[in-house]
Structures are given as structure tokens and as C-alpha cells.
PDB file of N, CA and C in Angstrom:
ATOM      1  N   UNK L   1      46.724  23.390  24.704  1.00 53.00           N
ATOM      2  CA  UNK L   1      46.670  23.592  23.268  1.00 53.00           C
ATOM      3  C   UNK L   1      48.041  23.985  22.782  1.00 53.00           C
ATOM      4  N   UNK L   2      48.683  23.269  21.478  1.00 61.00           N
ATOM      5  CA  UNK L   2      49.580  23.398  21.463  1.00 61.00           C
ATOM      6  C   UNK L   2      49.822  24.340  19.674  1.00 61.00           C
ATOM      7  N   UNK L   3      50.182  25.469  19.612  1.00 58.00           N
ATOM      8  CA  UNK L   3      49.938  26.353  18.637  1.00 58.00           C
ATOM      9  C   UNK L   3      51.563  26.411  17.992  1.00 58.00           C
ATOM     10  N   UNK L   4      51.656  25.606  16.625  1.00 55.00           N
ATOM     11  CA  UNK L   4      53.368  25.769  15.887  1.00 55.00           C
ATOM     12  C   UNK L   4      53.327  27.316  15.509  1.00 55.00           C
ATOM     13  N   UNK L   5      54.630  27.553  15.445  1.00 50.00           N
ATOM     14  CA  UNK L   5      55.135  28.613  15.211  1.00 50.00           C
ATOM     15  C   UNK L   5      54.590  29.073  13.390  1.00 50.00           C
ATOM     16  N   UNK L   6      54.837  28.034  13.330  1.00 51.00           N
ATOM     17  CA  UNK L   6      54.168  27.975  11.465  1.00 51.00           C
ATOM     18  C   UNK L   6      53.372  28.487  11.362  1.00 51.00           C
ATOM     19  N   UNK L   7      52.138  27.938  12.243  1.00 52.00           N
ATOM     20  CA  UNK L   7      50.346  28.224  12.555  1.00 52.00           C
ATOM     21  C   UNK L   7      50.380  30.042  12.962  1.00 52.00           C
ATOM     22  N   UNK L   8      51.667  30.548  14.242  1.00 49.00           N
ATOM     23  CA  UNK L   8      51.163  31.611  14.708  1.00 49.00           C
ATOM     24  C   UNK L   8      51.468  32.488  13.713  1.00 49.00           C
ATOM     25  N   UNK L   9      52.204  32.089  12.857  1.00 48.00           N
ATOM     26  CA  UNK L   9      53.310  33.383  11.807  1.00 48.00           C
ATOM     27  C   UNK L   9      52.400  33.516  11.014  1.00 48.00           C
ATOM     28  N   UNK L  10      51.277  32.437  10.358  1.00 51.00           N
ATOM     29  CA  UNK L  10      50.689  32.490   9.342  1.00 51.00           C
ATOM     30  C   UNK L  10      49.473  33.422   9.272  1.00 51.00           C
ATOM     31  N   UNK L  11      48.735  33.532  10.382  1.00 50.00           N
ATOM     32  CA  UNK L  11      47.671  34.164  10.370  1.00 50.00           C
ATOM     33  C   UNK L  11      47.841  36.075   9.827  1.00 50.00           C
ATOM     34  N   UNK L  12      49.041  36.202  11.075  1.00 54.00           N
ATOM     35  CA  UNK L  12      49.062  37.942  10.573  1.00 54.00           C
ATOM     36  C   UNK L  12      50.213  38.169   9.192  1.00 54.00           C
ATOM     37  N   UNK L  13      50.412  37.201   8.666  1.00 46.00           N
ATOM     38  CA  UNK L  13      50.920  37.607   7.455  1.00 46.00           C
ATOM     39  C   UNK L  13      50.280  36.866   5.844  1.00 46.00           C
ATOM     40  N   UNK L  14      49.195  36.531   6.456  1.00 48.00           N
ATOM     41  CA  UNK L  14      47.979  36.582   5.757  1.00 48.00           C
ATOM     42  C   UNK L  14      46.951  37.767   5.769  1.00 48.00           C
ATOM     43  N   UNK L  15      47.384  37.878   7.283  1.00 48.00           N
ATOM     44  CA  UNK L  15      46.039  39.438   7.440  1.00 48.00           C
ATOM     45  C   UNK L  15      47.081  40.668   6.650  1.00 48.00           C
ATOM     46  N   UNK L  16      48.057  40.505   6.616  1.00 50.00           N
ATOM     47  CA  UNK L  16      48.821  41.869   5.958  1.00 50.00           C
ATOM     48  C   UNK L  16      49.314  41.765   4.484  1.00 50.00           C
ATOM     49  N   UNK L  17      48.833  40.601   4.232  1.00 47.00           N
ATOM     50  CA  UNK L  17      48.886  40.347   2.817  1.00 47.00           C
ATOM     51  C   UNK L  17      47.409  40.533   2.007  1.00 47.00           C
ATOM     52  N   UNK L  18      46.734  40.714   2.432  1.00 48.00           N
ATOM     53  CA  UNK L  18      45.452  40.788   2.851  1.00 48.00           C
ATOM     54  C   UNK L  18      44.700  42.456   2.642  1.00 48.00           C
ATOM     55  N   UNK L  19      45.313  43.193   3.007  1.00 44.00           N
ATOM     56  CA  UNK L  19      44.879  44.590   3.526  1.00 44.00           C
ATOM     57  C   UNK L  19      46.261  44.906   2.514  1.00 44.00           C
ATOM     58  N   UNK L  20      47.277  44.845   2.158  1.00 45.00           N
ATOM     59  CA  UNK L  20      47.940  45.184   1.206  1.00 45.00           C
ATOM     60  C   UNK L  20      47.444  45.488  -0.234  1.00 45.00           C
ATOM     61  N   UNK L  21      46.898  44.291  -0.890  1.00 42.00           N
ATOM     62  CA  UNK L  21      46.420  44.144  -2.035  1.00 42.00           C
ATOM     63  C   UNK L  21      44.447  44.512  -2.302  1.00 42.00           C
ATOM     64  N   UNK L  22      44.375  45.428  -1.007  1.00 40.00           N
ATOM     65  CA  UNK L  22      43.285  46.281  -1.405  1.00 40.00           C
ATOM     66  C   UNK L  22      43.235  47.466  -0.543  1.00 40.00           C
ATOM     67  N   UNK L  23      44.192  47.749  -0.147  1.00 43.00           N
ATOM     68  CA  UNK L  23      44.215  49.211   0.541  1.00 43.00           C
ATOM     69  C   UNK L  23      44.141  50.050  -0.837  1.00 43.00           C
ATOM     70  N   UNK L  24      44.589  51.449  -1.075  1.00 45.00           N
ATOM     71  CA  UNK L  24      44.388  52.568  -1.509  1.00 45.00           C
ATOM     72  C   UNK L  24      45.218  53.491  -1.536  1.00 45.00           C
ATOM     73  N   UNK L  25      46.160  54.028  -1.791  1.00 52.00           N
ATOM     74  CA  UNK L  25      46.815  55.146  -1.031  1.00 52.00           C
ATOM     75  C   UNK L  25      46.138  56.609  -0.331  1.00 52.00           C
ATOM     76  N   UNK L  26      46.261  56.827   0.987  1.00 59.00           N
ATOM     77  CA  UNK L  26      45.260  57.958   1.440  1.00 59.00           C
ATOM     78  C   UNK L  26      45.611  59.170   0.448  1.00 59.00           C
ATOM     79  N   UNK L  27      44.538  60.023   0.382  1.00 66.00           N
ATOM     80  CA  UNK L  27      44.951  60.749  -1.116  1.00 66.00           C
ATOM     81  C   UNK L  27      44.804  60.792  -1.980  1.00 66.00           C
ATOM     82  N   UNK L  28      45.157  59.771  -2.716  1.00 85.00           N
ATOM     83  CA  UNK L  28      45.730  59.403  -3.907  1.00 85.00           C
ATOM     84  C   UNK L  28      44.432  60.170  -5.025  1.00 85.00           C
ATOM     85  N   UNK L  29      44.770  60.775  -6.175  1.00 96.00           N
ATOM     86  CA  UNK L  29      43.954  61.347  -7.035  1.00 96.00           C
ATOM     87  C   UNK L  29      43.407  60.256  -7.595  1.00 96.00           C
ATOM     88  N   UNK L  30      42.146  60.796  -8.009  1.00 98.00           N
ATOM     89  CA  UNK L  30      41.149  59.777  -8.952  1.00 98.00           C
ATOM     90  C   UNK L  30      40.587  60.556 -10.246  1.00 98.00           C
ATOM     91  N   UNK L  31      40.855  59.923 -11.158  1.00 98.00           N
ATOM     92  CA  UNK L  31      40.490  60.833 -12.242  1.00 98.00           C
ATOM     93  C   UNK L  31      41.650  61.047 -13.509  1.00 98.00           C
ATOM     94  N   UNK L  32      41.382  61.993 -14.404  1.00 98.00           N
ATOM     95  CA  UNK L  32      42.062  62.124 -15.639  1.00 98.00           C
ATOM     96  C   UNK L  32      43.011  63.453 -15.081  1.00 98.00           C
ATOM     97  N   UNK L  33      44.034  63.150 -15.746  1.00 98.00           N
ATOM     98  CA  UNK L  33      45.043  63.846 -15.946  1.00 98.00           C
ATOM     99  C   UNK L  33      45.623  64.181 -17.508  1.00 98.00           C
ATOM    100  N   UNK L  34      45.475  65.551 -17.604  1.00 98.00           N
ATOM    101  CA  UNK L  34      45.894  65.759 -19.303  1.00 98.00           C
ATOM    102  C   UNK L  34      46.925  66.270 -19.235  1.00 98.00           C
ATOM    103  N   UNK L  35      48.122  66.297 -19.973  1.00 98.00           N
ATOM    104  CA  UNK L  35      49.076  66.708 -20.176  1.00 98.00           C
ATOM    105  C   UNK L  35      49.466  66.818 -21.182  1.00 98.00           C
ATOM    106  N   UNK L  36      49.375  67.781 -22.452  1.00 97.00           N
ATOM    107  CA  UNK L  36      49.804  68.071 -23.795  1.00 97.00           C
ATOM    108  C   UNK L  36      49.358  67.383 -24.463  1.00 97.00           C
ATOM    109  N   UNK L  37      48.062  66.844 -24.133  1.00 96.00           N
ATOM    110  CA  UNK L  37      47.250  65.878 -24.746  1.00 96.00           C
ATOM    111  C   UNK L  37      47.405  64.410 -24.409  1.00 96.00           C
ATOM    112  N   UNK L  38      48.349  64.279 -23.294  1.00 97.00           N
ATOM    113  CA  UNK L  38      48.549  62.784 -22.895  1.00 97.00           C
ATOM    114  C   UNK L  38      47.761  62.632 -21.519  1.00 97.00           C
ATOM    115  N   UNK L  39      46.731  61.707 -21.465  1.00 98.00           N
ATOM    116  CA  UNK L  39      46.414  61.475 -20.820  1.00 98.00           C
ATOM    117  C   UNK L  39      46.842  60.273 -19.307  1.00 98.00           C
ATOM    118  N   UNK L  40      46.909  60.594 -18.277  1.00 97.00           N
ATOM    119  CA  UNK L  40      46.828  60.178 -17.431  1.00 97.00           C
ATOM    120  C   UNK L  40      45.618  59.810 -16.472  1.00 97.00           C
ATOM    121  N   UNK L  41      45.341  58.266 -16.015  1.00 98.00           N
ATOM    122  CA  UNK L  41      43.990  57.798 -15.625  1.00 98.00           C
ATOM    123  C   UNK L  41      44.608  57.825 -14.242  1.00 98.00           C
ATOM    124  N   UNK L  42      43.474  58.196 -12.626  1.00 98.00           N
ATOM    125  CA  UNK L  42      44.167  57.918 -11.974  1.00 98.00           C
ATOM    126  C   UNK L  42      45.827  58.177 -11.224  1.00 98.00           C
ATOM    127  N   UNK L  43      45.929  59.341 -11.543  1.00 98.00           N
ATOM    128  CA  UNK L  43      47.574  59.714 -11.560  1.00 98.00           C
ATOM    129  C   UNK L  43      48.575  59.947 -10.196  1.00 98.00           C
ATOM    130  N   UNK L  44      49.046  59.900 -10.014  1.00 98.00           N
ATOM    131  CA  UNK L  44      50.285  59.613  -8.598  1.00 98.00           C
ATOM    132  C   UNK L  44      51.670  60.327  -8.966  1.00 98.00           C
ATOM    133  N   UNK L  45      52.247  61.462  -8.492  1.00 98.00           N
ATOM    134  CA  UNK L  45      53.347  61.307  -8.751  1.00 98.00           C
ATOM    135  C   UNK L  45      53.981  62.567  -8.878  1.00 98.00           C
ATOM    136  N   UNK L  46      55.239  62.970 -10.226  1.00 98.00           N
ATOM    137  CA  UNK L  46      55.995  63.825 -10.698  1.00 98.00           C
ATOM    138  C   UNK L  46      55.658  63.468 -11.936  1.00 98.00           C
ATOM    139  N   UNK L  47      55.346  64.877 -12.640  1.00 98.00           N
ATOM    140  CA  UNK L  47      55.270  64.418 -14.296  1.00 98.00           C
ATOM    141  C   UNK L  47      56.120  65.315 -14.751  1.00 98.00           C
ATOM    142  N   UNK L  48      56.672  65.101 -15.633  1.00 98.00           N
ATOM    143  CA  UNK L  48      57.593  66.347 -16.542  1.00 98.00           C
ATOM    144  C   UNK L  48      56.880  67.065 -17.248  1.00 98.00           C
ATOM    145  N   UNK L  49      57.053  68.576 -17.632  1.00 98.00           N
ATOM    146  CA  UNK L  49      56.511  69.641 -18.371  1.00 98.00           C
ATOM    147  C   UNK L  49      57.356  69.913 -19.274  1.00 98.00           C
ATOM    148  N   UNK L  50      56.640  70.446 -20.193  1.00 96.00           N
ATOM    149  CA  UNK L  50      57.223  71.518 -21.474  1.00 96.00           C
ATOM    150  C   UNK L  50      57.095  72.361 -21.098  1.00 96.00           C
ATOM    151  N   UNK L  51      59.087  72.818 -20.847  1.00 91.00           N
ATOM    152  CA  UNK L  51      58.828  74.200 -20.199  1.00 91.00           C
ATOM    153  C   UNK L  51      58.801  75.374 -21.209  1.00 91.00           C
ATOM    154  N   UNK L  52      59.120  75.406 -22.074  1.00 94.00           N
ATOM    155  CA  UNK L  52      58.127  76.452 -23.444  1.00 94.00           C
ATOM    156  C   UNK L  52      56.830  76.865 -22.590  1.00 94.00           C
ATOM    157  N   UNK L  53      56.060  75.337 -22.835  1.00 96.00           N
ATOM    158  CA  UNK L  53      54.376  75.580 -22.481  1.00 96.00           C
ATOM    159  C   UNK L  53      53.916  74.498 -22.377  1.00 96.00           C
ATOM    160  N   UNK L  54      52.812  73.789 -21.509  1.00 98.00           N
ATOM    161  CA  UNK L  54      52.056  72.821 -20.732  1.00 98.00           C
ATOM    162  C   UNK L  54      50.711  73.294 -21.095  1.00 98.00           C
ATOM    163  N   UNK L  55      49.719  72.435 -21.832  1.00 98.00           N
ATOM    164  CA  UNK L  55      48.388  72.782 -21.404  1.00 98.00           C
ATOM    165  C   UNK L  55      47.833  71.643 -20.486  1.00 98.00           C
ATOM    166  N   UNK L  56      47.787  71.808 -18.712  1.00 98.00           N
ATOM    167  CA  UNK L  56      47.429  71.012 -18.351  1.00 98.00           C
ATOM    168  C   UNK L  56      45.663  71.093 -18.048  1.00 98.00           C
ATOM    169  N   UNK L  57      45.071  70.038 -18.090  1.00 98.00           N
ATOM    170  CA  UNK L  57      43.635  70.049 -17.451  1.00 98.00           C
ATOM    171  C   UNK L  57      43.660  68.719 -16.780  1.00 98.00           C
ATOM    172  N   UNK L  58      43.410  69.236 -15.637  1.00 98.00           N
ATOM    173  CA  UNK L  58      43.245  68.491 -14.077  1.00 98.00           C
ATOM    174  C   UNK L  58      41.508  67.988 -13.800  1.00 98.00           C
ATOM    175  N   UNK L  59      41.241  66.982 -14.255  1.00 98.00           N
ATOM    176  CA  UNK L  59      39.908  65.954 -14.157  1.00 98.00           C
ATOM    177  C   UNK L  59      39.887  65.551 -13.236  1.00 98.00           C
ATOM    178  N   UNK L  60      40.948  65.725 -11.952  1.00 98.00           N
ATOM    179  CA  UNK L  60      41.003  64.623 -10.897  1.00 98.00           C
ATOM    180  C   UNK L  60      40.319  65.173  -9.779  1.00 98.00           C
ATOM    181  N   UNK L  61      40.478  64.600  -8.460  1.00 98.00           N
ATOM    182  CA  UNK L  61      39.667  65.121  -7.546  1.00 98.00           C
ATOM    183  C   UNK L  61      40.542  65.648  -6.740  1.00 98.00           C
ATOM    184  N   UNK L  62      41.680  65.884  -7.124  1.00 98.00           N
ATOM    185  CA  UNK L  62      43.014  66.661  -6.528  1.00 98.00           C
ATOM    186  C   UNK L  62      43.645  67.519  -7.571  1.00 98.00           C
ATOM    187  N   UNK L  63      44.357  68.277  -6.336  1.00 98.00           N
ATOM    188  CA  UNK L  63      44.816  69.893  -6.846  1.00 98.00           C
ATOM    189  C   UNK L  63      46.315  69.265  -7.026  1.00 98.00           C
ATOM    190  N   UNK L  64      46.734  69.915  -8.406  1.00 98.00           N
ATOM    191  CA  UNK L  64      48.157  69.896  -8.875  1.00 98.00           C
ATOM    192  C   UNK L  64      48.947  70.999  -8.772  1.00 98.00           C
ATOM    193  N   UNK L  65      50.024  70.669  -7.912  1.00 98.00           N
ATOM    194  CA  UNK L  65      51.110  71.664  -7.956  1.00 98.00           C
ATOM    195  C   UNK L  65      52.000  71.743  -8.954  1.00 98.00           C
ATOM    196  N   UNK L  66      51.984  72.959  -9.947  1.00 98.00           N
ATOM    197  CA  UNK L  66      53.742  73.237 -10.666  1.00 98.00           C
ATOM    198  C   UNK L  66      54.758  73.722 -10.214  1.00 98.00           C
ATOM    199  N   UNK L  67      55.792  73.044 -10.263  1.00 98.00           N
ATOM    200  CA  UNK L  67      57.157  73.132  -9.607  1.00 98.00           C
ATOM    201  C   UNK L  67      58.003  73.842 -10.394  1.00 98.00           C
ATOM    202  N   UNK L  68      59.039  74.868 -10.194  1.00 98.00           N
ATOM    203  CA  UNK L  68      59.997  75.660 -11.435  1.00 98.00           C
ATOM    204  C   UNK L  68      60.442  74.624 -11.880  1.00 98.00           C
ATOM    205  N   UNK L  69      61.045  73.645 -11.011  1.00 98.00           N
ATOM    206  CA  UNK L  69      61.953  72.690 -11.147  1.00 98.00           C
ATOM    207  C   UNK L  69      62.131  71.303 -11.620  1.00 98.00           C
ATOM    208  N   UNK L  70      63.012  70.553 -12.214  1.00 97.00           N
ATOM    209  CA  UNK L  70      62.541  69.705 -12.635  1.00 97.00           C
ATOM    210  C   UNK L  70      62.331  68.459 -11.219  1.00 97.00           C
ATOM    211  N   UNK L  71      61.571  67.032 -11.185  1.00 98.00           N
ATOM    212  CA  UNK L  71      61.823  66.270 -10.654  1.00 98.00           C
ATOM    213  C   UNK L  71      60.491  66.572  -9.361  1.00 98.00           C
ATOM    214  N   UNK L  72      60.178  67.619  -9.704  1.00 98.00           N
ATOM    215  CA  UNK L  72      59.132  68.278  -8.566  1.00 98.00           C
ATOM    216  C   UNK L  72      59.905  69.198  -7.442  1.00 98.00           C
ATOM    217  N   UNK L  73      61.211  69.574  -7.988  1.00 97.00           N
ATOM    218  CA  UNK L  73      61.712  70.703  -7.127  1.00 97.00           C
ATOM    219  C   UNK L  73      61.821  71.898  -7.631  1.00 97.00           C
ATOM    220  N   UNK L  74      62.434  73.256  -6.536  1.00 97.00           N
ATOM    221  CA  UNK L  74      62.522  74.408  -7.071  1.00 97.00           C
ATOM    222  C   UNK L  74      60.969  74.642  -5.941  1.00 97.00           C
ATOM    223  N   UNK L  75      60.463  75.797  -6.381  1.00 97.00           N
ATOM    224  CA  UNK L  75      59.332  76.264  -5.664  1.00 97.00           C
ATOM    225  C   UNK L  75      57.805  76.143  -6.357  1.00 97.00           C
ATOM    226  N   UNK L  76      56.969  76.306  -5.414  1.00 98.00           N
ATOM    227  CA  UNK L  76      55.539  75.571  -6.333  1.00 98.00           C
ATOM    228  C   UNK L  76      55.103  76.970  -6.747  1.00 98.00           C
ATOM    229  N   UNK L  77      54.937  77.357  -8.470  1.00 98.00           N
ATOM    230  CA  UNK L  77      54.805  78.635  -8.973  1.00 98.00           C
ATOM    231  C   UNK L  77      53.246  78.475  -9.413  1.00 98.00           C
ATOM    232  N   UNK L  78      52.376  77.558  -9.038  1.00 98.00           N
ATOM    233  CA  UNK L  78      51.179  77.593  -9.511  1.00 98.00           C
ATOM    234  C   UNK L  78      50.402  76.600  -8.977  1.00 98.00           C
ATOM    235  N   UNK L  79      48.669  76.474  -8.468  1.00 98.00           N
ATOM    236  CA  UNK L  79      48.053  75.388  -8.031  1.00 98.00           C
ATOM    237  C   UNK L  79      47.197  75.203  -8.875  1.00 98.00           C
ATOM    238  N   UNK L  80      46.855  74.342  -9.668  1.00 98.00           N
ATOM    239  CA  UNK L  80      45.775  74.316 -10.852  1.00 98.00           C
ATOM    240  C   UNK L  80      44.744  72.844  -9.697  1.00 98.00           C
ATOM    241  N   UNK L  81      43.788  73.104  -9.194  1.00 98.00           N
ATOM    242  CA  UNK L  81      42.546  72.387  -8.357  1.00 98.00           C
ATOM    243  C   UNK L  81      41.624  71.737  -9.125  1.00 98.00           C
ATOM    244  N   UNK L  82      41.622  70.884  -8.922  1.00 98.00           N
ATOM    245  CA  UNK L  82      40.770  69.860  -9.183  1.00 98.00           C
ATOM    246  C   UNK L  82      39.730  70.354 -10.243  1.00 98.00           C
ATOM    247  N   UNK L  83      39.624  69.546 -11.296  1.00 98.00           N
ATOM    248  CA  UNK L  83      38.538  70.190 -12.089  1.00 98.00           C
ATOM    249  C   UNK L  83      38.661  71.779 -13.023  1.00 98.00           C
ATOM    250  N   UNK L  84      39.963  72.089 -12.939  1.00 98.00           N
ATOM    251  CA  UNK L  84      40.551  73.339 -13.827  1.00 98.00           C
ATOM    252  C   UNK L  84      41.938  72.828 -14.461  1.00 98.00           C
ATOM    253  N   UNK L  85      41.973  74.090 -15.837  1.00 98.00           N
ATOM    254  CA  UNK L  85      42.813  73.400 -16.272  1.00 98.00           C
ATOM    255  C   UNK L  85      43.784  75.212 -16.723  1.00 98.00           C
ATOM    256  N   UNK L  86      44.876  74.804 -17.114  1.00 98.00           N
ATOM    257  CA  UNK L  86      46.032  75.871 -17.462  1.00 98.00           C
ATOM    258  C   UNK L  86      46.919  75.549 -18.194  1.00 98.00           C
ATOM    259  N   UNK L  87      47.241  77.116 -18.650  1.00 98.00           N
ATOM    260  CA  UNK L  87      48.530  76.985 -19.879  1.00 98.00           C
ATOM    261  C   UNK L  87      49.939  77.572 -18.951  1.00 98.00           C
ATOM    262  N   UNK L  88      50.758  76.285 -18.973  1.00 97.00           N
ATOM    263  CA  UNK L  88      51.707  76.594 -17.927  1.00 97.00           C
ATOM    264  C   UNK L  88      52.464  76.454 -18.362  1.00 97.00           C
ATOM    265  N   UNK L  89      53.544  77.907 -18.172  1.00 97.00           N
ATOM    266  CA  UNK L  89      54.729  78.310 -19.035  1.00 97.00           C
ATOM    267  C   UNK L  89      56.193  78.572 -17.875  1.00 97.00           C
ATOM    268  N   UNK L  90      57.387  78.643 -18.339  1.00 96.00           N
ATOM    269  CA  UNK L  90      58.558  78.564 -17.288  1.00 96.00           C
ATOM    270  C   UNK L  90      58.673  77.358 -16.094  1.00 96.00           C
ATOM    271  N   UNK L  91      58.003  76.530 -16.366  1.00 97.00           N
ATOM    272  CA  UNK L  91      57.903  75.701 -15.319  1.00 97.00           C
ATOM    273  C   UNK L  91      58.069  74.077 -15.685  1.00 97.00           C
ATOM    274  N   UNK L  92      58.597  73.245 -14.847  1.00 98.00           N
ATOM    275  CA  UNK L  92      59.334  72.272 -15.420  1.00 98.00           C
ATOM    276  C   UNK L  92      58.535  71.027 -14.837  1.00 98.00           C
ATOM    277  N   UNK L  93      57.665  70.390 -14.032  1.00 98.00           N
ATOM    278  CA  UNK L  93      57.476  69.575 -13.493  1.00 98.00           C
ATOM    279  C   UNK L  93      55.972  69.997 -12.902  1.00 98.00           C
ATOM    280  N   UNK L  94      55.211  68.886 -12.636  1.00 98.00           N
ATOM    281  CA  UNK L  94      53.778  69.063 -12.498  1.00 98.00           C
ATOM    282  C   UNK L  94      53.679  67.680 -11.327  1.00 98.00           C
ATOM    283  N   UNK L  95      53.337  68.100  -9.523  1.00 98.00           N
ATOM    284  CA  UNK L  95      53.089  66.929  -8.641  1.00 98.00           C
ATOM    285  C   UNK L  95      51.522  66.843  -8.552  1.00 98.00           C
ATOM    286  N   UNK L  96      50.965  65.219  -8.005  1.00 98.00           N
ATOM    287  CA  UNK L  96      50.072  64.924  -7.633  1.00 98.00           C
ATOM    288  C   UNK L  96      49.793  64.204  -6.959  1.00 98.00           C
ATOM    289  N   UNK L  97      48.852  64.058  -5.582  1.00 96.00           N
ATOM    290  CA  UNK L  97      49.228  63.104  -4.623  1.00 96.00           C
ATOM    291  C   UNK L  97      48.880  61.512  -5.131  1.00 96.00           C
TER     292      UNK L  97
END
């Protein structure tokens, strides 16, 4: 049996094209994200804060860390968990997985 190189390349970069475009990220929050009234569906990431004041409420099924700092650095000065929400003041940046 004679198998082209074409034929062998094609299969696993079909299977990984494949499992790409419906994987998930492990983690990843599901749910609403409020932020000064802006909503976020689903959220991933670094968000910027009003560092005055933040009213965040966390809908998701993950816990948000506030960072002093901007960009998601500096130290994490607060955990607002899943399903609670806070008025978050001195603090510059809001992560979520």
C-alpha cells in the first residue's frame, strides 16, 4: 500500500483543525460581567477600572481578581467570586480567566 505524503499530512491536520474550532478554553468564565454598567458576555482577560470607583458585579461562574495596577499588575487587593458584586476603589485593573 502505497500512502502520499499529501494523504499522510492531511489527516492530522484536519484532526487539529478540527478540535481547534470547538475546543473551549479550560477555565474560561461563562457569564455576565458588569463593569460601570458595561456589560461583558462571557469574559476573558484584563479589563481597565475607574480608579476613583468601579461598581463591579461578577454573573460569571468565576472569581475576579482586582489588581492595584494597571494592565493586571501591582498586587491582587481584592477577590470579588462568582455571583457577587463590589464597589472597587484605588484599584486600576480587574482579571478573569
Amino acid at each position: 500500500m502505497r500512502i502520499t505524503f499529501r494523504a499522510a499530512l492531511g489527516v492530522p491536520l484536519m484532526t487539529a483543525a478540527a478540535l481547534a474550532l470547538t475546543s473551549v478554553p479550560a477555565g474560561a468564565a461563562t457569564g455576565d460581567l458588569a463593569i460601570n454598567g458595561t456589560t461583558q458576555t462571557d469574559p476573558s482577560g484584563c479589563y481597565a477600572l475607574d480608579e476613583a470607583a468601579s461598581i463591579v458585579d461578577n454573573l460569571t461562574d468565576a472569581a475576579a481578581e482586582i489588581h492595584s495596577g494597571a494592565d493586571c499588575g501591582g498586587e491582587v487587593v481584592e477577590v470579588i467570586q462568582a455571583g457577587d458584586d463590589s464597589r472597587v476603589t484605588g484599584a486600576q485593573s480587574l482579571y478573569i480567566p
